[in-house]
Amino acid sequence: MFYFLLSLSLFLTPVFILFYMAVETLQRNKRDRLNQCASLFFFSAMLMLFGNFMTSLFTVPFSGKISYLFIYLPAFAAMCLLIRFCALLSERDRAMSRPLLLILCYAPLLSGLSTLLFPQWSYIEIAEIGGWRYHEVSPLLMGVTVVTAVYTMGLSLYLVGAGLREAAALQLKLKRKQLQMVMWGVGLGGAWAVLLASHKRFSIVPDDLWMPDLSMFGVLIYAFFMRYAMMKYDFLLSIERKILCEMSPVSILIVDRNGIIRETNAQTEAMLGPLHQEPAMRRLDEWLTPCEEDAAKPAEDSQREALYRGEYAVHNRQGDIRFVRADSEFIYTAGERFQCVALLDITETKLAEAKNRHLAYHDTLTDLPNRFMFQQRLQESLSAVKHHQGSIAVILIGLDGFKKVNDSQGHHVGDLLLQHVADILLKRAALDATVFRLGGDEFAMIVPHSESQASISELCHDIFEGFQAPFLYKDKSYYISASVGVSLFPEHGQQAEQLLQFADLAMYHAKQSGRNRYVLYDPFIHREEQERFRMDGWIRKGLKQGEFALHYQPQVDMESGRVTGTEALIRWHHPEEGLIPPNEFIPLAEESGTIVDIGYWVLDTACEQLRKWMEAGYAPLCISINLSAKQFLDPKFPDVLADTLNRTGIEPSLLCLEITERTAMLDKGGCADICREIMSFGVKLSIDDFGTGYSSLVLLKQLPVHSIKIDRSFVIELETNDSDRAIIIAMIAMSHNLGKKVVAEGVEELGQWNMLARLGCDEVQGYFVSRPLPADEFVRFLARERQQGISVMPLAYHMHK
């Protein structure tokens, strides 16, 4: 029984050990190729020893086949895995192509499988002496096995040796120790297998003891060395302190309780310079300067044992400044306490933060402080002067005509021009003033100690002088001016928001007053702006609550004297202010953009009214509507027009849209396209206030309009002013030659009527015919004309008189 249990332990203990090693290695890192290869090697070795155990269990005839399948084939696989492991460990696999690597690694398995092609020459016979069974292998199988074993050991040693040379050259101490351990395992395991392969059985072993082939234990020896190399120098964190310090990307210093630097790593000397060249040991606090309040710096004797933590500036031997983040802990060595200080270089991060801060508070184009800095600096200046009863001037500078240069010459020229303006302001500003760019074409100055308006006036005139000289670029001269608004502390306001608002109002007033001037804030400007703001709110509210209405002024055909059309004119009946004339709210609506909503309301209301008149049985009338520039150039206007025509169902030819010369000149290229698109619906177009612009003849030629309307300024003195009469004659003749109809507005007297009739004018409108009438009165006017069946001219004349 004793020999039986001893035999089982000799057979199965190595099997269990190798199985444990295979599972343990794989579990440590299943994705690592080196672990996978080692685990497979251990498993193949386990099969070899288990096959030896099975050979002893079966009868001799079956033992030969079992030996071939469970010993020799796993042995050839283990040889392949050994080569593969050595290639991965030495990293030689990266230096060779994949096909070559596969051939070198799997040559042993191919040679072993090749013996299956010659079964009659690849046999294994089992001999038995007592409890000992040994193999009698055919010459072919023996030769293939020996050659393959020699090939495997030689190639493995070559791969490991190459890895050792590279590790030594790169001073990789851990890798070198690991490879040395594997080399010892290959050598000792191979030597054991060779020495015991020639011995069948030791004489001291009892004949009754059932025991394995001891030569196979060579693979177990190599497995132990392989596992130890991986556990000791790869998986476990058993790296020496000196190696860790040298490999660390941070600077590490050992400092004693007096703050003296005792030891450093290579990273520290790269940052501070070679400390061993110092005449005496240096204190760490001589190199570090805290960057923030919470960064501890043990400077006094009572604080020398405080930990270094926080951000510091490092002044090295070369005079450069680096920034580090420090962290430290106490360590104890040989009964003495030291500090281990780690310094992480954050210079690039600090520089990036500084750059980001600069970009956050400065304009990228001119490098002037931006709006955020302006608000912060103004707050700081106000806080400072309030305690000393000082004064501050806030100056806003808006460029005149910059958009025209930017659009016509391109953004590159516009950017250069803005830089030129920044230089002018920096040169012309007072010594204690700060110049800012608020955005777009707006600049600002904060001028402290502004004791008098005379000094501010002198500064503004100095700025204007800087704009007198043109900006030169590529042999071209660009002239630009500025409108300036000024507010003063404490005269105009106590808060930064107030001063900025008042300076902005003053600058806007300067632009409205003709530009190229400065305006000092006055409360009247604020009241005026408040009134404008209140009026804009009234307009928006009035549109929603139906306070607007349309009046209709008849247009009369001069040949027949009959009403052929009417012009829709907007009127505003405010519930508190009463009737507000159009000249008081239309300019404000154009400025705020509300004019577009008003225009669409007029279009819809006029078309609905025309539909009602047509349904009531009145003769067809052409209704004229004025279009603002913003409505005419609105991209959605053609769609709104088409929808209105479809919804109201009126004949498009009964609608005439009037645009001014100034509107037509805003977009020369696109205006003609818009006109053609509108006329494609069948709608008529007319040029209002014709003759007041500088390009009337060009517009008449280029735009596909139906008619022109002579401005009232030419009609007023038609009878007495030869120039006005000559101009009207030319307008009528030119328009008729181009096939355009002529309408004269502002006709108030019989003499004007008669003169226009003799000159060949087609239609007229004005108070001589009728004032603008509400819809119900206009209907009565039409009914009276229909009932009398006579020309409206004598009736209008009679009414006028």
XYZ file of N, CA and C in Angstrom, residues 483-646:
492
model
N -17.780 108.261 -34.512
C -18.757 108.962 -33.681
C -18.473 108.581 -32.234
N -18.432 109.591 -31.368
C -17.967 109.376 -30.001
C -19.043 109.825 -29.020
N -19.283 108.980 -28.029
C -20.190 109.329 -26.940
C -19.455 109.292 -25.617
N -19.759 110.275 -24.735
C -19.014 110.416 -23.477
C -20.000 110.509 -22.327
N -19.733 109.778 -21.254
C -20.449 109.940 -19.992
C -19.437 110.107 -18.875
N -19.825 110.826 -17.823
C -18.897 111.191 -16.752
C -19.397 110.692 -15.405
N -18.443 110.263 -14.597
C -18.713 109.958 -13.189
C -18.104 111.092 -12.357
N -18.834 111.669 -11.434
C -20.156 111.260 -10.919
C -21.323 112.043 -11.503
N -21.057 112.958 -12.462
C -22.124 113.829 -12.948
C -23.288 113.055 -13.546
N -23.004 112.026 -14.343
C -24.053 111.369 -15.105
C -24.529 110.064 -14.498
N -23.769 109.476 -13.624
C -24.188 108.221 -13.033
C -23.177 107.714 -12.019
N -23.648 106.804 -11.155
C -22.805 106.243 -10.114
C -22.417 104.787 -10.389
N -23.176 104.135 -11.250
C -22.957 102.721 -11.510
C -22.339 102.516 -12.890
N -21.608 101.400 -13.028
C -20.934 101.104 -14.294
C -21.944 100.908 -15.417
N -23.059 100.229 -15.119
C -24.063 99.990 -16.154
C -24.662 101.300 -16.656
N -24.886 102.245 -15.736
C -25.430 103.535 -16.141
C -24.465 104.285 -17.043
N -23.204 104.347 -16.650
C -22.227 105.097 -17.432
C -22.072 104.513 -18.835
N -22.063 103.185 -18.923
C -21.948 102.556 -20.238
C -23.192 102.835 -21.082
N -24.365 102.751 -20.456
C -25.604 103.004 -21.187
C -25.659 104.443 -21.681
N -25.272 105.392 -20.836
C -25.350 106.802 -21.215
C -24.325 107.145 -22.283
N -23.138 106.553 -22.202
C -22.135 106.786 -23.251
C -22.613 106.204 -24.580
N -23.282 105.061 -24.514
C -23.810 104.446 -25.732
C -24.908 105.313 -26.349
N -25.784 105.888 -25.494
C -26.820 106.785 -26.005
C -26.207 108.024 -26.647
N -25.173 108.560 -26.018
C -24.518 109.743 -26.575
C -23.858 109.412 -27.919
N -23.245 108.242 -28.041
C -22.624 107.849 -29.308
C -23.688 107.668 -30.384
N -24.800 107.070 -30.028
C -25.881 106.902 -30.996
C -26.406 108.257 -31.468
N -26.519 109.195 -30.516
C -26.974 110.541 -30.875
C -25.974 111.217 -31.807
N -24.677 110.966 -31.586
C -23.655 111.531 -32.470
C -23.809 110.980 -33.883
N -24.107 109.685 -34.004
C -24.315 109.107 -35.340
C -25.556 109.695 -35.993
N -26.629 109.875 -35.217
C -27.859 110.428 -35.761
C -27.705 111.899 -36.150
N -26.759 112.565 -35.519
C -26.570 113.997 -35.761
C -25.613 114.292 -36.900
N -25.167 113.301 -37.610
C -24.310 113.546 -38.762
C -22.968 112.861 -38.718
N -22.641 112.160 -37.636
C -21.393 111.401 -37.518
C -20.167 112.314 -37.450
N -19.015 111.664 -37.235
C -17.721 112.354 -37.163
C -17.779 113.492 -36.152
N -18.309 113.213 -34.986
C -18.406 114.208 -33.928
C -18.524 113.481 -32.598
N -18.389 114.234 -31.511
C -18.579 113.630 -30.203
C -19.740 114.332 -29.510
N -20.437 113.585 -28.670
C -21.574 114.108 -27.922
C -21.384 113.745 -26.466
N -21.469 114.759 -25.611
C -21.435 114.529 -24.177
C -22.854 114.237 -23.708
N -23.005 113.223 -22.918
C -24.329 112.803 -22.501
C -25.088 113.949 -21.847
N -26.370 114.026 -22.168
C -27.275 115.010 -21.583
C -28.559 114.280 -21.221
N -29.175 114.595 -20.107
C -30.419 113.913 -19.734
C -31.487 113.992 -20.809
N -31.466 115.049 -21.633
C -32.443 115.163 -22.713
C -32.323 113.977 -23.681
N -31.081 113.547 -23.933
C -30.871 112.410 -24.827
C -31.532 111.168 -24.261
N -31.416 111.010 -22.942
C -32.014 109.841 -22.307
C -33.532 109.903 -22.403
N -34.091 111.083 -22.137
C -35.548 111.228 -22.232
C -36.025 110.954 -23.654
N -35.260 111.451 -24.622
C -35.620 111.224 -26.019
C -35.581 109.744 -26.366
N -34.552 109.059 -25.884
C -34.443 107.632 -26.145
C -35.540 106.853 -25.433
N -35.857 107.282 -24.207
C -36.944 106.634 -23.500
C -38.256 106.803 -24.254
N -38.442 107.997 -24.814
C -39.646 108.240 -25.593
C -39.676 107.351 -26.828
N -38.526 107.174 -27.474
C -38.449 106.310 -28.643
C -38.753 104.866 -28.250
N -38.214 104.466 -27.107
C -38.456 103.102 -26.640
C -39.942 102.898 -26.324
N -40.549 103.909 -25.670
C -41.964 103.816 -25.349
C -42.798 103.783 -26.625
N -42.407 104.601 -27.608
C -43.139 104.637 -28.867
C -43.047 103.287 -29.592
N -41.867 102.668 -29.561
C -41.707 101.369 -30.213
C -42.611 100.334 -29.556
N -42.707 100.381 -28.232
C -43.623 99.472 -27.538
C -45.066 99.725 -27.903
N -45.428 101.002 -28.048
C -46.799 101.335 -28.455
C -47.109 100.776 -29.839
N -46.122 100.892 -30.742
C -46.351 100.403 -32.106
C -46.639 98.908 -32.092
N -45.808 98.155 -31.384
C -45.988 96.706 -31.347
C -47.337 96.345 -30.697
N -47.669 97.062 -29.633
C -48.935 96.803 -28.956
C -50.108 97.204 -29.849
N -49.957 98.338 -30.566
C -51.032 98.814 -31.429
C -51.346 97.848 -32.552
N -50.314 97.206 -33.106
C -50.547 96.215 -34.157
C -51.395 95.060 -33.651
N -51.142 94.640 -32.414
C -51.878 93.512 -31.861
C -53.312 93.891 -31.499
N -53.515 95.153 -31.071
C -54.833 95.551 -30.571
C -55.662 96.298 -31.610
N -55.222 96.353 -32.856
C -56.026 96.933 -33.923
C -56.158 98.436 -33.879
N -55.108 99.141 -33.456
C -55.159 100.593 -33.384
C -54.844 101.251 -34.729
N -54.328 100.493 -35.677
C -53.968 101.055 -36.977
C -55.131 100.883 -37.952
N -55.194 101.796 -38.887
C -56.234 101.749 -39.920
C -55.648 102.275 -41.220
N -56.313 101.966 -42.324
C -55.884 102.447 -43.625
C -56.852 103.509 -44.141
N -56.288 104.584 -44.674
C -57.062 105.588 -45.396
C -56.672 105.488 -46.867
N -57.591 105.862 -47.722
C -57.402 105.649 -49.161
C -57.526 106.986 -49.892
N -56.478 107.372 -50.629
C -56.495 108.614 -51.409
C -56.684 108.273 -52.879
N -57.751 108.816 -53.508
C -58.059 108.446 -54.893
C -56.973 108.896 -55.866
N -56.793 108.128 -56.903
C -55.940 108.472 -58.031
C -56.851 108.593 -59.258
N -56.727 109.741 -59.971
C -57.660 110.075 -61.041
C -56.953 110.069 -62.382
N -57.605 109.462 -63.341
C -57.120 109.501 -64.718
C -57.422 110.886 -65.305
N -56.362 111.583 -65.793
C -56.524 112.965 -66.219
C -57.311 113.086 -67.517
N -57.325 112.061 -68.305
C -58.039 112.146 -69.581
C -59.547 112.002 -69.382
N -59.944 111.025 -68.548
C -61.368 110.781 -68.333
C -61.904 111.464 -67.087
N -61.021 111.815 -66.181
C -61.461 112.411 -64.929
C -62.062 111.421 -63.972
N -61.944 110.133 -64.240
C -62.513 109.089 -63.405
C -61.469 108.528 -62.422
N -61.959 108.018 -61.293
C -61.090 107.357 -60.307
C -60.701 105.990 -60.843
N -59.432 105.798 -61.023
C -58.939 104.507 -61.536
C -58.137 103.725 -60.482
N -57.815 104.380 -59.414
C -57.026 103.699 -58.392
C -57.009 104.477 -57.102
N -56.331 103.940 -56.120
C -56.213 104.594 -54.820
C -54.911 104.144 -54.164
N -54.398 104.988 -53.299
C -53.196 104.630 -52.530
C -53.598 104.412 -51.085
N -53.177 103.255 -50.528
C -53.479 102.924 -49.136
C -52.429 103.565 -48.239
N -52.890 104.406 -47.318
C -52.007 105.139 -46.405
C -52.375 104.785 -44.972
N -51.360 104.436 -44.166
C -51.619 103.976 -42.806
C -51.844 105.152 -41.870
N -52.752 104.965 -40.914
C -53.043 105.942 -39.872
C -53.082 105.225 -38.527
N -52.661 105.967 -37.483
C -52.603 105.357 -36.144
C -53.451 106.186 -35.194
N -54.462 105.557 -34.643
C -55.333 106.191 -33.660
C -54.988 105.604 -32.287
N -54.115 106.317 -31.555
C -53.706 105.835 -30.242
C -54.812 106.135 -29.237
N -55.138 105.187 -28.356
C -56.261 105.413 -27.422
C -56.029 106.569 -26.463
N -54.785 106.935 -26.190
C -54.508 108.027 -25.257
C -53.987 109.266 -25.977
N -53.112 109.083 -26.960
C -52.492 110.206 -27.636
C -53.297 110.698 -28.830
N -54.285 109.941 -29.249
C -55.077 110.340 -30.394
C -54.395 109.972 -31.692
N -54.644 110.769 -32.738
C -54.088 110.480 -34.055
C -52.606 110.854 -34.076
N -51.738 109.869 -34.381
C -50.291 110.079 -34.467
C -49.909 110.054 -35.930
N -49.331 111.152 -36.468
C -48.993 111.210 -37.895
C -47.960 110.154 -38.265
N -47.985 109.698 -39.515
C -47.023 108.666 -39.950
C -45.569 109.120 -39.834
N -45.315 110.427 -40.039
C -43.925 110.878 -39.976
C -43.350 110.811 -38.575
N -44.168 110.512 -37.570
C -43.671 110.390 -36.205
C -43.373 108.943 -35.827
N -44.034 107.996 -36.460
C -43.793 106.611 -36.061
C -43.157 105.750 -37.162
N -43.296 106.146 -38.441
C -42.708 105.339 -39.513
C -41.170 105.300 -39.425
N -40.470 106.439 -39.233
C -38.998 106.362 -39.123
C -38.540 105.472 -37.969
N -39.256 105.559 -36.827
C -38.891 104.706 -35.702
C -39.143 103.243 -36.012
N -40.248 102.955 -36.715
C -40.545 101.572 -37.080
C -39.502 101.025 -38.047
N -39.031 101.870 -38.967
C -37.978 101.433 -39.890
C -36.690 101.134 -39.155
N -36.388 101.931 -38.169
C -35.144 101.732 -37.416
C -35.199 100.473 -36.565
N -36.340 100.211 -35.934
C -36.445 99.056 -35.039
C -36.768 97.759 -35.771
N -37.190 97.861 -37.055
C -37.542 96.668 -37.803
C -39.013 96.330 -37.765
N -39.790 97.084 -36.934
C -41.230 96.835 -36.865
C -41.919 97.169 -38.173
N -41.255 97.936 -39.024
C -41.845 98.339 -40.288
C -42.218 97.138 -41.155
N -41.488 96.016 -40.987
C -41.804 94.813 -41.761
C -43.170 94.263 -41.351
N -43.417 94.195 -40.041
C -44.730 93.724 -39.574
C -45.834 94.677 -40.008
N -45.542 95.989 -39.928
C -46.531 96.971 -40.370
C -46.817 96.785 -41.859
N -45.766 96.592 -42.650
C -45.936 96.431 -44.086
C -46.784 95.228 -44.437
N -46.574 94.114 -43.742
C -47.381 92.927 -44.035
C -48.839 93.133 -43.601
N -49.037 93.889 -42.518
C -50.409 94.186 -42.094
C -51.101 95.056 -43.139
N -50.397 96.067 -43.665
C -50.965 96.937 -44.688
C -51.315 96.122 -45.932
N -50.402 95.245 -46.364
C -50.649 94.428 -47.546
C -51.895 93.568 -47.370
N -51.994 92.910 -46.243
C -53.138 92.027 -46.008
C -54.440 92.819 -45.908
N -54.423 93.939 -45.169
C -55.645 94.730 -44.970
C -56.119 95.355 -46.276
N -55.174 95.893 -47.066
C -55.548 96.527 -48.327
C -56.139 95.514 -49.303
N -55.544 94.334 -49.388
C -56.070 93.314 -50.303
C -57.450 92.833 -49.863
N -57.646 92.676 -48.550
C -58.960 92.279 -48.047
C -60.003 93.352 -48.363
N -59.606 94.621 -48.212
C -60.548 95.703 -48.507
C -60.903 95.743 -49.982
N -59.916 95.551 -50.855
C -60.170 95.532 -52.286
C -61.116 94.394 -52.650
N -60.945 93.234 -52.001
C -61.850 92.098 -52.262
C -63.291 92.452 -51.877
N -63.455 93.133 -50.734
C -64.798 93.509 -50.297
C -65.436 94.476 -51.295
N -64.662 95.436 -51.799
C -65.202 96.383 -52.766
C -65.629 95.660 -54.056
N -64.824 94.724 -54.467
C -65.162 94.000 -55.689
C -66.428 93.175 -55.489
N -66.564 92.562 -54.307
C -67.762 91.779 -54.025
C -68.995 92.676 -53.931
N -68.770 93.956 -53.530
C -69.895 94.892 -53.427
C -70.313 95.427 -54.788
N -69.595 95.103 -55.841
C -69.991 95.484 -57.184
C -69.347 96.741 -57.714
N -68.348 97.261 -57.033
C -67.677 98.455 -57.520
C -66.753 98.102 -58.674
N -66.534 99.114 -59.523
C -65.645 98.910 -60.671
C -64.238 98.600 -60.185
N -63.509 97.815 -60.943
C -62.148 97.458 -60.519
C -61.289 98.698 -60.304
N -60.575 98.694 -59.180
C -59.658 99.775 -58.830
C -58.270 99.189 -58.602
N -57.247 99.944 -58.988
C -55.862 99.533 -58.689
C -55.465 100.165 -57.372
N -55.069 99.363 -56.429
C -54.698 99.861 -55.111
C -53.179 99.838 -54.974
N -52.602 100.967 -54.552
C -51.150 101.115 -54.423
C -50.750 101.030 -52.957
N -49.646 100.344 -52.700
C -49.135 100.144 -51.337
C -47.653 100.469 -51.338
N -47.229 101.233 -50.337
C -45.803 101.559 -50.195
C -45.069 100.405 -49.514
N -43.915 100.023 -50.069
C -43.061 98.995 -49.460
C -41.832 99.653 -48.860
N -41.515 99.291 -47.622
C -40.260 99.759 -47.023
C -39.101 98.944 -47.581
N -37.898 99.467 -47.383
C -36.715 98.772 -47.890
C -36.563 97.403 -47.240
N -36.799 97.324 -45.925
C -36.618 96.055 -45.228
C -37.642 95.020 -45.671
N -38.863 95.471 -45.945
C -39.878 94.526 -46.401
C -39.592 94.067 -47.822
N -39.160 94.994 -48.669
C -38.870 94.662 -50.066
C -37.734 93.650 -50.166
N -36.702 93.791 -49.288
C -35.542 92.905 -49.331
C -35.693 91.697 -48.419
N -36.840 91.569 -47.747
C -37.078 90.409 -46.884
C -37.174 89.150 -47.750
N -36.355 88.116 -47.473
C -36.376 86.902 -48.321
C -37.740 86.227 -48.397
N -38.549 86.374 -47.356
C -39.846 85.678 -47.364
C -40.956 86.519 -47.998
N -40.646 87.766 -48.456
C -41.694 88.629 -48.994
C -42.407 88.027 -50.203
N -41.697 87.474 -51.209
C -42.424 86.888 -52.345
C -43.406 85.806 -51.934
N -43.017 84.976 -50.948
C -43.930 83.916 -50.500
C -45.159 84.507 -49.812
N -44.947 85.550 -48.979
C -46.076 86.181 -48.289
C -47.010 86.839 -49.309
N -46.416 87.484 -50.315
C -47.225 88.135 -51.348
C -48.082 87.106 -52.098
N -47.474 86.006 -52.487
C -48.225 84.971 -53.209
C -49.345 84.404 -52.343
N -49.042 84.193 -51.049
C -50.077 83.656 -50.156
C -51.222 84.637 -49.994
N -50.912 85.933 -49.888
C -51.956 86.945 -49.728
C -52.847 87.006 -50.961
N -52.241 86.970 -52.139
C -53.028 86.992 -53.372
C -53.940 85.778 -53.477
N -53.429 84.603 -53.127
C -54.228 83.381 -53.197
C -55.352 83.397 -52.176
